[in-house]
Short mmCIF file of C-alpha atoms and ligand atoms in Angstrom, two decimals:
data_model
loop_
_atom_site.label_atom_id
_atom_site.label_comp_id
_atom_site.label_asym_id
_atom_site.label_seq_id
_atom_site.Cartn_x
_atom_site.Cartn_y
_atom_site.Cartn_z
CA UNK A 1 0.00 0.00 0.00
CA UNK A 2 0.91 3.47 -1.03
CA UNK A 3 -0.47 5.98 1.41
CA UNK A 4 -0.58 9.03 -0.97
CA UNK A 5 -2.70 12.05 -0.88
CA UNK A 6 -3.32 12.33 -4.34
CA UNK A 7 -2.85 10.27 -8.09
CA UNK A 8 -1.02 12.48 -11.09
CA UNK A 9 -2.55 10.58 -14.31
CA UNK A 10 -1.90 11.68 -17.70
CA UNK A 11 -3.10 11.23 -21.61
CA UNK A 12 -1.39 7.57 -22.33
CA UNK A 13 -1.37 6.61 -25.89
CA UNK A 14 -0.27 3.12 -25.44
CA UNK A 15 -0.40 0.40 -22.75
CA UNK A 16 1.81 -2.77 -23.24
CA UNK A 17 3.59 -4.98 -20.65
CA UNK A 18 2.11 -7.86 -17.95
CA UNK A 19 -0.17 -7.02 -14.41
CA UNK A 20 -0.22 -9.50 -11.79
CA UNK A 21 -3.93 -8.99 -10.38
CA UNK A 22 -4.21 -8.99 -6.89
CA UNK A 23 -6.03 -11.59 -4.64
CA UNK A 24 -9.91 -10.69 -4.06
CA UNK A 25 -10.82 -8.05 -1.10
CA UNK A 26 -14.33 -9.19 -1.36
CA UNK A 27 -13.12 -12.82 -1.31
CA UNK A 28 -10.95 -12.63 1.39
CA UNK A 29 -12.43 -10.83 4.19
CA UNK A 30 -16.00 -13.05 4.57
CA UNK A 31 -12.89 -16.03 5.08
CA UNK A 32 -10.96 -13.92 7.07
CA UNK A 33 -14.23 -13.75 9.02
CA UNK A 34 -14.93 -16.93 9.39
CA UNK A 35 -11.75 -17.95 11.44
CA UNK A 36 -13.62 -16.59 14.38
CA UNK A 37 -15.56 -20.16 14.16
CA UNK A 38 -12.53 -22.16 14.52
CA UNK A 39 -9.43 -22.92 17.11
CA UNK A 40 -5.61 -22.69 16.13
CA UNK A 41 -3.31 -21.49 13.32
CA UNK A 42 -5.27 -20.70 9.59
CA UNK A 43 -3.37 -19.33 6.88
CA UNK A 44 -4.05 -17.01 4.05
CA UNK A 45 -2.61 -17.15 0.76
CA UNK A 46 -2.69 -14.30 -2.04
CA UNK A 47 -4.37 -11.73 1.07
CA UNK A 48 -4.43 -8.48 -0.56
CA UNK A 49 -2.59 -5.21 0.99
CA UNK A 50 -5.18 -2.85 1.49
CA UNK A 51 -6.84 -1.11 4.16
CA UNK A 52 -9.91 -3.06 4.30
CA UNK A 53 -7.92 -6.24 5.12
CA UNK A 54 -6.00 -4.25 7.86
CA UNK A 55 -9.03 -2.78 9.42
CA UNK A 56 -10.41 -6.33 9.29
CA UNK A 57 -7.46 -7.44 11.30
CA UNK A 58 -7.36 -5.05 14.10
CA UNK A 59 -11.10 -6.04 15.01
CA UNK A 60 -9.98 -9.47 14.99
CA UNK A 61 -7.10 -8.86 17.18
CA UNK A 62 -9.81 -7.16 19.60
CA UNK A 63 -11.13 -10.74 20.10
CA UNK A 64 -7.62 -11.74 21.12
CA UNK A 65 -6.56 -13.14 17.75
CA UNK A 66 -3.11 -13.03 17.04
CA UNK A 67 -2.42 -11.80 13.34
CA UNK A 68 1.12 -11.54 11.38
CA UNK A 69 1.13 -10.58 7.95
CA UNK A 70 3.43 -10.80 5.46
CA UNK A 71 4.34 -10.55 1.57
CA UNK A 72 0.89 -11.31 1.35
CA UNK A 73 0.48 -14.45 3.55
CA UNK A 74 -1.50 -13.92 6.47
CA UNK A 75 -1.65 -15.77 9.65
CA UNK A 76 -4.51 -16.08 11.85
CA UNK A 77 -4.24 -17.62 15.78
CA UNK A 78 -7.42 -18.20 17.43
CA UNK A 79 -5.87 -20.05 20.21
CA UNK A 80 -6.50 -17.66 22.60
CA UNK A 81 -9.55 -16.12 21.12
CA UNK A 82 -12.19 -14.24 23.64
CA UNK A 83 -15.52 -12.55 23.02
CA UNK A 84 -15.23 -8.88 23.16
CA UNK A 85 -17.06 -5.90 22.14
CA UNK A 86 -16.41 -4.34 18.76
CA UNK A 87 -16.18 -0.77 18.44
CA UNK A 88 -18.02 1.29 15.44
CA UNK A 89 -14.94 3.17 15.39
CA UNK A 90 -13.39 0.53 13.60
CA UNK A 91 -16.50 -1.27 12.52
CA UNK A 92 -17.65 2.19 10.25
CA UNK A 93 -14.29 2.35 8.00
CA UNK A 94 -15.23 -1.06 6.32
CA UNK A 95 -18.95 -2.75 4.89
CA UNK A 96 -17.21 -6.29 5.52
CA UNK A 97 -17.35 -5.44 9.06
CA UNK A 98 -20.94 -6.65 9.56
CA UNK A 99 -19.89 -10.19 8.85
CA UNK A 100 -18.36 -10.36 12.32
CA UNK A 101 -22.20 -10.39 13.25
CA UNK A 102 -22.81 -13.76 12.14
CA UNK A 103 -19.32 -14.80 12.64
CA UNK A 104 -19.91 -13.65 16.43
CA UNK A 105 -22.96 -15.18 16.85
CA UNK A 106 -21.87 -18.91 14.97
CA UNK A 107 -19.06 -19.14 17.56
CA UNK A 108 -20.40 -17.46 20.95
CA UNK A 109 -24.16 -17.25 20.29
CA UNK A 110 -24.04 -13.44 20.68
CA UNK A 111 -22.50 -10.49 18.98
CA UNK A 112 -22.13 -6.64 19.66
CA UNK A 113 -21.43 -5.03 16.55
CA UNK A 114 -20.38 -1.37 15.58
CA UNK A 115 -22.66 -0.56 12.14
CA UNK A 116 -20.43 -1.20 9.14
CA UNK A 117 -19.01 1.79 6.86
CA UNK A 118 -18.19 1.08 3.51
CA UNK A 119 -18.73 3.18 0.13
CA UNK A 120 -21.50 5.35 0.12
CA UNK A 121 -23.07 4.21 -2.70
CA UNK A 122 -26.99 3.92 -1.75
CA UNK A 123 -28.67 3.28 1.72
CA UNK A 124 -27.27 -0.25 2.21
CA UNK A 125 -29.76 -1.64 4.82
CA UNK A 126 -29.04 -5.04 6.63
CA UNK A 127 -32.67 -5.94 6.96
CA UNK A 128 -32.47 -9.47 5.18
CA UNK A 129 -29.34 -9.61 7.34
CA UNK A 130 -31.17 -9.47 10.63
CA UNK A 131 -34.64 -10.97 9.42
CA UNK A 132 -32.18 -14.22 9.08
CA UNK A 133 -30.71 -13.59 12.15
CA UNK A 134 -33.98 -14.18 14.09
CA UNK A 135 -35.21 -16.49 11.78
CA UNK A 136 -32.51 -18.55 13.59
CA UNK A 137 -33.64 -17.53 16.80
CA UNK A 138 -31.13 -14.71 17.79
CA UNK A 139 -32.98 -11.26 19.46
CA UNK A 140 -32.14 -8.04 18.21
CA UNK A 141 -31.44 -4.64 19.33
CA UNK A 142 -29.93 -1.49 17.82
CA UNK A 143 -29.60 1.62 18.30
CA UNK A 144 -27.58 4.85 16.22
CA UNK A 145 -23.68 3.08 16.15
CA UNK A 146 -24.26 -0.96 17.51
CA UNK A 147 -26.04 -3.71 16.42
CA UNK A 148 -26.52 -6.58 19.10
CA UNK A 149 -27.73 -9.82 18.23
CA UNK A 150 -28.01 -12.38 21.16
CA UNK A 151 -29.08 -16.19 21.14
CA UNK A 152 -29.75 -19.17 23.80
CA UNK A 153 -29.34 -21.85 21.15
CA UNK A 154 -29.14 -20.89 17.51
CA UNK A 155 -31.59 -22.60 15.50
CA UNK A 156 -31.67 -24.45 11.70
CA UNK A 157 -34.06 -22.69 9.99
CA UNK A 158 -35.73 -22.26 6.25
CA UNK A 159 -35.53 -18.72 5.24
CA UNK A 160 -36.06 -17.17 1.83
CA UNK A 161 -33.87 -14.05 1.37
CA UNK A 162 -36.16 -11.00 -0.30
CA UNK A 163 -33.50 -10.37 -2.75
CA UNK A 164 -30.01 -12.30 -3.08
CA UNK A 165 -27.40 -9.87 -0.83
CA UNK A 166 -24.46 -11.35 -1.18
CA UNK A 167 -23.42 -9.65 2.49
CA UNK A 168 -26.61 -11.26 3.54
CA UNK A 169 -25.43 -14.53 2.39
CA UNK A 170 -22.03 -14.40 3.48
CA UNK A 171 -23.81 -13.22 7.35
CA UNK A 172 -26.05 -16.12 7.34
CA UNK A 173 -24.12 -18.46 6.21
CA UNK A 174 -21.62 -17.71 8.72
CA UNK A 175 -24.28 -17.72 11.71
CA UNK A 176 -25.76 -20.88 10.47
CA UNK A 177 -22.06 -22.60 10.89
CA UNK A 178 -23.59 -22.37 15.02
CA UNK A 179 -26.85 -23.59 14.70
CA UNK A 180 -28.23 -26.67 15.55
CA UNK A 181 -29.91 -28.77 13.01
CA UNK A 182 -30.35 -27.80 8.94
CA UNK A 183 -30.22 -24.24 7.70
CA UNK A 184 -32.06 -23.82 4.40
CA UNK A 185 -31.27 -20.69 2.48
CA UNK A 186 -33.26 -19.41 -0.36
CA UNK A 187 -32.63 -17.22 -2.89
CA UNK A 188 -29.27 -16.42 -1.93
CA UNK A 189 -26.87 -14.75 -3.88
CA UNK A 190 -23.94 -16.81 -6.11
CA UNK A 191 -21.23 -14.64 -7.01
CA UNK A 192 -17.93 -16.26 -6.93
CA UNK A 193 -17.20 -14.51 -3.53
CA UNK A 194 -20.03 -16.73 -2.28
CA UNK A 195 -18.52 -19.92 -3.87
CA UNK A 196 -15.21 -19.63 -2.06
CA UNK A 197 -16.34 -18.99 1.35
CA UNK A 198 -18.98 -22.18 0.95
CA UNK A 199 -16.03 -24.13 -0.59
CA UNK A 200 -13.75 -22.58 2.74
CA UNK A 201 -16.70 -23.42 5.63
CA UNK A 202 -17.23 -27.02 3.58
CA UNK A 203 -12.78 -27.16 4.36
CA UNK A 204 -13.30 -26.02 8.05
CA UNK A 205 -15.89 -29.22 8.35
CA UNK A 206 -18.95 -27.53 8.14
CA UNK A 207 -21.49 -29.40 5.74
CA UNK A 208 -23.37 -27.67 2.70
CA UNK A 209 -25.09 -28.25 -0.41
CA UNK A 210 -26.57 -26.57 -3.19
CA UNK A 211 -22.77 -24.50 -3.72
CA UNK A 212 -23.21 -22.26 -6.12
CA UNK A 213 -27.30 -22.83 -6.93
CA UNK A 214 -29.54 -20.27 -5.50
CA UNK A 215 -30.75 -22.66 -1.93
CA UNK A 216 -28.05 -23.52 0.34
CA UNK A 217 -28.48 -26.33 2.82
CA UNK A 218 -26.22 -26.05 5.93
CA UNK A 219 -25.05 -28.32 8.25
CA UNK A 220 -22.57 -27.61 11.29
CA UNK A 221 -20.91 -30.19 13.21
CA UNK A 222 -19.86 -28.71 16.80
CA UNK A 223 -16.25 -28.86 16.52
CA UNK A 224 -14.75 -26.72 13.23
CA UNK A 225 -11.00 -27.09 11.95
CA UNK A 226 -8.57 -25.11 10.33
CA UNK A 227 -7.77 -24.52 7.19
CA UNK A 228 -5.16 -23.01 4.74
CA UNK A 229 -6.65 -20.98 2.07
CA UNK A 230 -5.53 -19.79 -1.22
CA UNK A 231 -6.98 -16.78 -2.10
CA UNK A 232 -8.68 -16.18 -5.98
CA UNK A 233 -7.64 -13.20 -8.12
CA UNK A 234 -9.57 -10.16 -7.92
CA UNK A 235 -12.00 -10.24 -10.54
CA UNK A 236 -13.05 -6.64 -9.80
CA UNK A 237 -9.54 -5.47 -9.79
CA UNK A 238 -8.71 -7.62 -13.47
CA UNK A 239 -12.01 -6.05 -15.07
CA UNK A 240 -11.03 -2.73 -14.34
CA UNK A 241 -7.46 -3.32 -16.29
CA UNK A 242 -9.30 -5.05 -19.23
CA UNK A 243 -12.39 -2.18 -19.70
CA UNK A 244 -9.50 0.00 -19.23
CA UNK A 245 -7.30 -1.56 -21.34
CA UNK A 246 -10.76 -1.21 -24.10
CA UNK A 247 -9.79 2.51 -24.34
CA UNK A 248 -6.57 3.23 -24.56
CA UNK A 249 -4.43 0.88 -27.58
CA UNK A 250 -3.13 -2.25 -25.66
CA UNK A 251 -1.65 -5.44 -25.23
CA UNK A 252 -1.50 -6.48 -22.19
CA UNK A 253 -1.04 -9.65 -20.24
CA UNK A 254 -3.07 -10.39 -16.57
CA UNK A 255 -1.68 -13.24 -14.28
CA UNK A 256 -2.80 -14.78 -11.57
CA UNK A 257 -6.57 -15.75 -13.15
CA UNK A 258 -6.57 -18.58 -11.39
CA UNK A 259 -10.04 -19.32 -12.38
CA UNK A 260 -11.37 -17.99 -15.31
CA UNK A 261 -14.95 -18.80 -15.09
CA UNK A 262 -15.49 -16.37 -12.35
CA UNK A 263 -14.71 -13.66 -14.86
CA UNK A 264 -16.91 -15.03 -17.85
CA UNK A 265 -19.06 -12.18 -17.97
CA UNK A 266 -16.78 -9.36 -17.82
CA UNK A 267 -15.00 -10.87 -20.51
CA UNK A 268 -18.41 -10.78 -22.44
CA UNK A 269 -18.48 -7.20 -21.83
CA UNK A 270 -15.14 -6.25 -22.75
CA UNK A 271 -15.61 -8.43 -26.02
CA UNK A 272 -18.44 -6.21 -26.87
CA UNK A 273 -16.72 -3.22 -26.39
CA UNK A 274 -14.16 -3.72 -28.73
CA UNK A 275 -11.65 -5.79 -26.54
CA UNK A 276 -9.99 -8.91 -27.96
CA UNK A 277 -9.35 -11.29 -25.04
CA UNK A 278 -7.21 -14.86 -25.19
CA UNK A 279 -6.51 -16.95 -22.00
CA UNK A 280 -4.27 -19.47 -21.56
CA UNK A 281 -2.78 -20.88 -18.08
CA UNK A 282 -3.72 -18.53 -15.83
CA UNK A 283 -3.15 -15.26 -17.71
CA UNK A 284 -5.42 -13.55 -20.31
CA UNK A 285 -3.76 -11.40 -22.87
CA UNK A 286 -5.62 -8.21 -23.39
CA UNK A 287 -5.64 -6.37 -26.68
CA UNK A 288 -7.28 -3.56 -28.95
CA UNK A 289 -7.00 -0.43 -30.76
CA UNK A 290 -8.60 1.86 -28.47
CA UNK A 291 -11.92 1.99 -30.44
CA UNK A 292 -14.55 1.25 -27.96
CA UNK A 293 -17.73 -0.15 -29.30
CA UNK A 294 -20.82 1.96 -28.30
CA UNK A 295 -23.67 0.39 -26.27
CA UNK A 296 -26.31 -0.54 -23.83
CA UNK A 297 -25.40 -1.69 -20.92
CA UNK A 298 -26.78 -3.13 -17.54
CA UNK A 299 -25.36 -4.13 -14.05
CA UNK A 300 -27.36 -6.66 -12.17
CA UNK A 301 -26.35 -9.83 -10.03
CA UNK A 302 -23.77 -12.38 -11.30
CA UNK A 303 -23.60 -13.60 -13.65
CA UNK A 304 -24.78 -9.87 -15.17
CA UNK A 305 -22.07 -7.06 -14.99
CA UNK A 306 -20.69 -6.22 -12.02
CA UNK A 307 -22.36 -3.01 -10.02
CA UNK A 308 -18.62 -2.36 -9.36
CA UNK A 309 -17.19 -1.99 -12.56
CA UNK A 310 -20.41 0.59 -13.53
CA UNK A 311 -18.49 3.13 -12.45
CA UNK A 312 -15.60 2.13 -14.88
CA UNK A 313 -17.28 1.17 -17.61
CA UNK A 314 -19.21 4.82 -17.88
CA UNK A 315 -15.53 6.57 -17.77
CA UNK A 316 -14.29 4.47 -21.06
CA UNK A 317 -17.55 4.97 -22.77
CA UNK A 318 -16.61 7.93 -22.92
CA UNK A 319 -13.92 7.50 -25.93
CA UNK A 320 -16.84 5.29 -27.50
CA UNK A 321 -17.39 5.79 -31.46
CA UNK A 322 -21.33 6.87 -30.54
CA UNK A 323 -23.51 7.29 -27.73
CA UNK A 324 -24.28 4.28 -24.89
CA UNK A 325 -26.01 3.80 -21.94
CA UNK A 326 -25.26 1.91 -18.45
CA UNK A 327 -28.42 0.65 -16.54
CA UNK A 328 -27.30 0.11 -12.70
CA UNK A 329 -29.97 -2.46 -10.77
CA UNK A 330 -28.50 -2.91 -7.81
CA UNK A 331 -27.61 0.22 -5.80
CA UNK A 332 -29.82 3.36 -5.53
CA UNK A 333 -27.23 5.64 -5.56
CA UNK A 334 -23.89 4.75 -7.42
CA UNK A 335 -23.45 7.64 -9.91
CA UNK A 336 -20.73 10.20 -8.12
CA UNK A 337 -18.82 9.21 -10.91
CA UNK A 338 -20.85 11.42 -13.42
CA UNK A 339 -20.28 14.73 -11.56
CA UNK A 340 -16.23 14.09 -11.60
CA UNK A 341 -16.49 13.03 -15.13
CA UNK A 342 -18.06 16.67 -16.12
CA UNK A 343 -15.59 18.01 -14.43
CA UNK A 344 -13.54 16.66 -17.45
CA UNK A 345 -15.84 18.04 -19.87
CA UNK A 346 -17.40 14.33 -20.06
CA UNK A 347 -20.91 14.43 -21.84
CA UNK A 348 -22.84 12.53 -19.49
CA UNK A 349 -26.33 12.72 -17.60
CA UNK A 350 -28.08 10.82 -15.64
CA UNK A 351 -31.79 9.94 -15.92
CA UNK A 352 -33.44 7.58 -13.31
CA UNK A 353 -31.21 4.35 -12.90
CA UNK A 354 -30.00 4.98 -16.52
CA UNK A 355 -26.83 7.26 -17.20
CA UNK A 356 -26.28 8.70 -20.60
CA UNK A 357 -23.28 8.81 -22.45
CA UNK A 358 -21.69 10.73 -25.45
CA UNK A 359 -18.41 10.37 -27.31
CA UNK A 360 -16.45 13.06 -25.68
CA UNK A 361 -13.40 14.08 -28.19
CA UNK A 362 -12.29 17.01 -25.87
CA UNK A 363 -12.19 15.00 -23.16
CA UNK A 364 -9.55 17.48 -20.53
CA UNK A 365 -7.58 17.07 -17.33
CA UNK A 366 -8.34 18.61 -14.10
CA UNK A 367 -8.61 17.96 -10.47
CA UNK A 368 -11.07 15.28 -8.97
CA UNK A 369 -12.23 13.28 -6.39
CA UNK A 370 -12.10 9.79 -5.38
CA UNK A 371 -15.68 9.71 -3.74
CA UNK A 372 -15.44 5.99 -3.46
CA UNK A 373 -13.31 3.10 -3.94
CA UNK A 374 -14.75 1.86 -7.66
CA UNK A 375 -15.49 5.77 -9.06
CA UNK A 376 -11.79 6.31 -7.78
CA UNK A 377 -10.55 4.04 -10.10
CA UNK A 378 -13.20 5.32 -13.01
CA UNK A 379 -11.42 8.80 -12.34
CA UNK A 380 -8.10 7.30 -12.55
CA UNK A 381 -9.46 5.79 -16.14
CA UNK A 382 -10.69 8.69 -17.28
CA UNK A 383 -7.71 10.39 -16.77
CA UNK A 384 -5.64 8.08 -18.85
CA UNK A 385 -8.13 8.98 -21.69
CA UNK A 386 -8.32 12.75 -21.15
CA UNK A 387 -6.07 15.24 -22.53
CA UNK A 388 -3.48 17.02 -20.18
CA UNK A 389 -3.21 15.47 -16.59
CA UNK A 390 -5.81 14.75 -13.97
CA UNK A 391 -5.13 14.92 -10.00
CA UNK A 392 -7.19 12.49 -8.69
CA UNK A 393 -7.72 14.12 -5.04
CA UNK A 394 -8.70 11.28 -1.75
CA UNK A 395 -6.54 8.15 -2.84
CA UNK A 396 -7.40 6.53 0.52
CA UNK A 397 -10.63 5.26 -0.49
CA UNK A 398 -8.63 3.64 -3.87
CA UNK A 399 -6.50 1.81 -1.56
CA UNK A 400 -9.35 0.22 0.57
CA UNK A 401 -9.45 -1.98 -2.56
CA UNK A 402 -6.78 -1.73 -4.72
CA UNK A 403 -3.33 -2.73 -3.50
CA UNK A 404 -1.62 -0.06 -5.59
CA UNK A 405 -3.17 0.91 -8.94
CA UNK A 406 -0.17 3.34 -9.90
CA UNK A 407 1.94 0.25 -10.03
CA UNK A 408 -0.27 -1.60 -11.88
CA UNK A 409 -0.75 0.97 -14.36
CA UNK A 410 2.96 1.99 -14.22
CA UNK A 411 4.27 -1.69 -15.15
CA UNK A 412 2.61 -1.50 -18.45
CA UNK A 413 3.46 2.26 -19.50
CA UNK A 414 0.86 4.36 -18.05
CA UNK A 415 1.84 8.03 -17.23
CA UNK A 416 0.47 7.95 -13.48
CA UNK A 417 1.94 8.46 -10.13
CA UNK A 418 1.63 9.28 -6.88
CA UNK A 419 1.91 12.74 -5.48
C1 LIG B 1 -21.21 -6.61 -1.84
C2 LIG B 1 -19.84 -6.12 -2.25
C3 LIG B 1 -19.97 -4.92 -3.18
C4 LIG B 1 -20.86 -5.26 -4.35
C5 LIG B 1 -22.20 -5.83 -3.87
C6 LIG B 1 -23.08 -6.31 -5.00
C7 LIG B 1 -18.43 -6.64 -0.36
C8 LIG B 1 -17.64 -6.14 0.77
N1 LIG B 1 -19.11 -5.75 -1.07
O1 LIG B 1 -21.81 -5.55 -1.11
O2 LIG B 1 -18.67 -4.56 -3.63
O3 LIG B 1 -21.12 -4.08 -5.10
O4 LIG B 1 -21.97 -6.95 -2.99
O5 LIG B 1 -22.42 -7.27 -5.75
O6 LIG B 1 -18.43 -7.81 -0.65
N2 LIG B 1 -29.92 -4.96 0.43
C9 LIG B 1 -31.07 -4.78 1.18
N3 LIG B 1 -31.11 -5.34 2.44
C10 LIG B 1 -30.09 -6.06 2.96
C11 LIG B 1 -28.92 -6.23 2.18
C12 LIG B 1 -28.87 -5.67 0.91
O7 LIG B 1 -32.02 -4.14 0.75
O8 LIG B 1 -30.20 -6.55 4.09
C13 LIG B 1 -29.85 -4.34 -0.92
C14 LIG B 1 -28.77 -3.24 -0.99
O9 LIG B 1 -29.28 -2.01 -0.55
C15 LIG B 1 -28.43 -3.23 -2.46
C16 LIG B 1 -28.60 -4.70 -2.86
O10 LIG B 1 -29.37 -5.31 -1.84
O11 LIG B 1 -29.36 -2.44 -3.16
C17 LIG B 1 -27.27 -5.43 -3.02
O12 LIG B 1 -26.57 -5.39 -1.80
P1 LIG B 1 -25.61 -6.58 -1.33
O13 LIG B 1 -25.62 -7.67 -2.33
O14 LIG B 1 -25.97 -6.91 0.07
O15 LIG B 1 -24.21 -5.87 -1.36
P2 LIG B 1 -23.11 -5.85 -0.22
O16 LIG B 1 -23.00 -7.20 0.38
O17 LIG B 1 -23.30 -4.68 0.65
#
């Protein structure tokens, strides 16, 4: 990690060289998690250096967990481990936070919670969260900065989620790892972040089927073991190279896709837009000429487009041949982007859940804001598009997800750095 104020980027006419993507933040921390359920020494492969894995760690070491990290191996020690408090000091500077909740209450029947932070990027309520919760037979009570969840004996229980929340999920699945008897899940969500941590509990001991369909069935013995995980690329973090990488002329080559399935449909994205894209043992090799294809375009839940590369995608469609559109279904309120981008002269409005995008020749430098950790990195885009340079202003929130985008970008030829 970096800890800069601020990112320099400037008009880059040519991108060519190799990236190794990171490991998964959203991958990692529901495991990272889910340690709390088990006794000993569990260790993390491919853990991301960012501040949301950090912040992670310091609540765990509140519960008297012992933590060393290191080139990207982490260490967990629940030997000692202890129920404690957590504080929404910590709890607010990361969503993931609220899977200590059902972490919390799967090992020690209760939990008291600080609310979780994250990106502001719509209301973000944790009602299908907590409906599970007391489906299983936990009691509730909150008030402005804690959430306390409290049970005599956890229960199996059959609950349909509303809508598939992959936090939701990740909480209930977690929670269910300490109650007695089945847990059916409906309707819950099955992005790949949801696959690893069912394929992690089902290492730990824990019993489920249904992996990756949309009903879970759970099954927790009362003793859980440890287990050494490799983490999975980012698939986030990869996307935003290759819709980047759809702009601006490139050949590029991504390593570490470990799995390319999970990645499927961003690849069917990027293939529309122009992008030619050719994997072979592990790596993908990125190329085009910079002409983006124009479009429609919607986010929705996997296997649609990523919510998280919206923000992306919008900046690049920017150097499209004609105008597009990007539908977002998931969150109310993800479009900070678009203000930032008119700041560049971008021609771009939003109407309802739909923004609106023009070809943008005189596209300009200037400085912006990172409002959040996914329109940070649209800025950073746009800037390698836009004549001149662009400060991009509030590089903390980049580096809650991405380990350090400036080398990244650097390593194949981009003009960016950190200031
Ligand atoms: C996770 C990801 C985030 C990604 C999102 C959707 C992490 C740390 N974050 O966020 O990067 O954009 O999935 O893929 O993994 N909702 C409710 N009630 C609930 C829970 C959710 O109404 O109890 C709504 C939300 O307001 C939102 C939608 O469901 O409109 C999706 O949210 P959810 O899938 O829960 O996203 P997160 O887990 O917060």
């Amino acid at each position: 990690m970096a800890y800069s104020m601020a990112i320099r980027v400037c008009k880059t006419a040519y991108l060519n060289g190799t990236i190794e993507v990171q490991g998964s933040k959203n991958t990692v921390l529901p495991i990272i998690a889910s340690t709390i359920l088990t006794d000993g020494i569990s260790v993390i492969h491919n853990c991301p250096d960012i501040t949301d894995v950090h912040v992670m760690c310091e609540l765990l070491k509140i519960l008297n967990i012992k933590i060393f990290y290191d080139n990207h191996v982490l260490v967990i020690n629940t030997s000692n481990i202890a129920y404690a408090p957590l504080p929404y000091e910590l709890t607010c500077r990361l969503r993931s936070s609220v899977l200590l909740l059902g972490a919390m209450l799967g090992r020690w029947g209760r939990a008291e919670v600080g609310r979780p932070g994250g990106c502001t990027i719509g209301t973000r309520p944790i009602d299908i969260h907590l409906e599970g919760f007391c489906r299983m037979n936990a009691d509730i009570n909150l008030n402005d900065s804690l959430l306390c969840c409290q049970s005599f004996q956890l229960k199996g229980c059959d609950y349909k989620l509303r809508y598939p929340s992959v936090g939701a999920t990740e909480n209930l699945l977690l929670a269910a790892c300490g109650a007695k008897g089945t847990t059916t899940l409906r309707g819950v969500a099955k992005e790949p972040e949801i696959i690893e941590l069912c394929n992690y509990l089902s290492a730990i001991g824990v019993v489920i089927e249904g992996i990756g369909t949309d009903v879970l069935n759970i099954n927790s013995p009362n003793y859980l073991k440890n287990a050494d995980y490799i983490n999975v690329y980012d698939r986030i973090v990869a996307g935003t190279y290759m819709l980047i990488a759809s702009a601006i002329p490139s050949d590029i080559i991504l390593t570490g896709i470990d799995d390319v399935h999970y990645i499927k449909n961003i690849i069917k994205v990027c293939a529309r837009l122009g992008l030619n894209v050719a994997g072979a043992n592990n790596t993908l090799r990125i190329r085009s000429f910079g002409d983006v294809i124009p479009g429609d375009f919607s986010t929705g839940t996997y296997p649609e487009f990523p919510t998280d590369l919206m923000p992306v995608l919008i900046a690049i469609l920017l150097n499209a041949g004609g105008n597009s559109s990007v539908t977002e279904t998931v969150f109310e309120n993800r479009f900070s982007v678009v203000d930032e981008l008119k700041k560049m002269n971008g021609r771009l409005c939003v109407k309802d859940d739909t923004v609106h995008i023009k070809r943008t020749e005189r596209l300009s430098g200037n400085v912006v804001l990172a409002t959040d950790l996914r329109q940070g990195a649209a800025m950073v885009a746009a800037g390698l598009m836009a004549t001149g340079c662009t400060t991009v202003m509030d590089v903390s929130y980049i580096e809650r997800g991405y380990e350090n985008i400036v080398r990244d970008l650097s390593n194949v030829g981009a003009k960016i750095s950190y200031i």
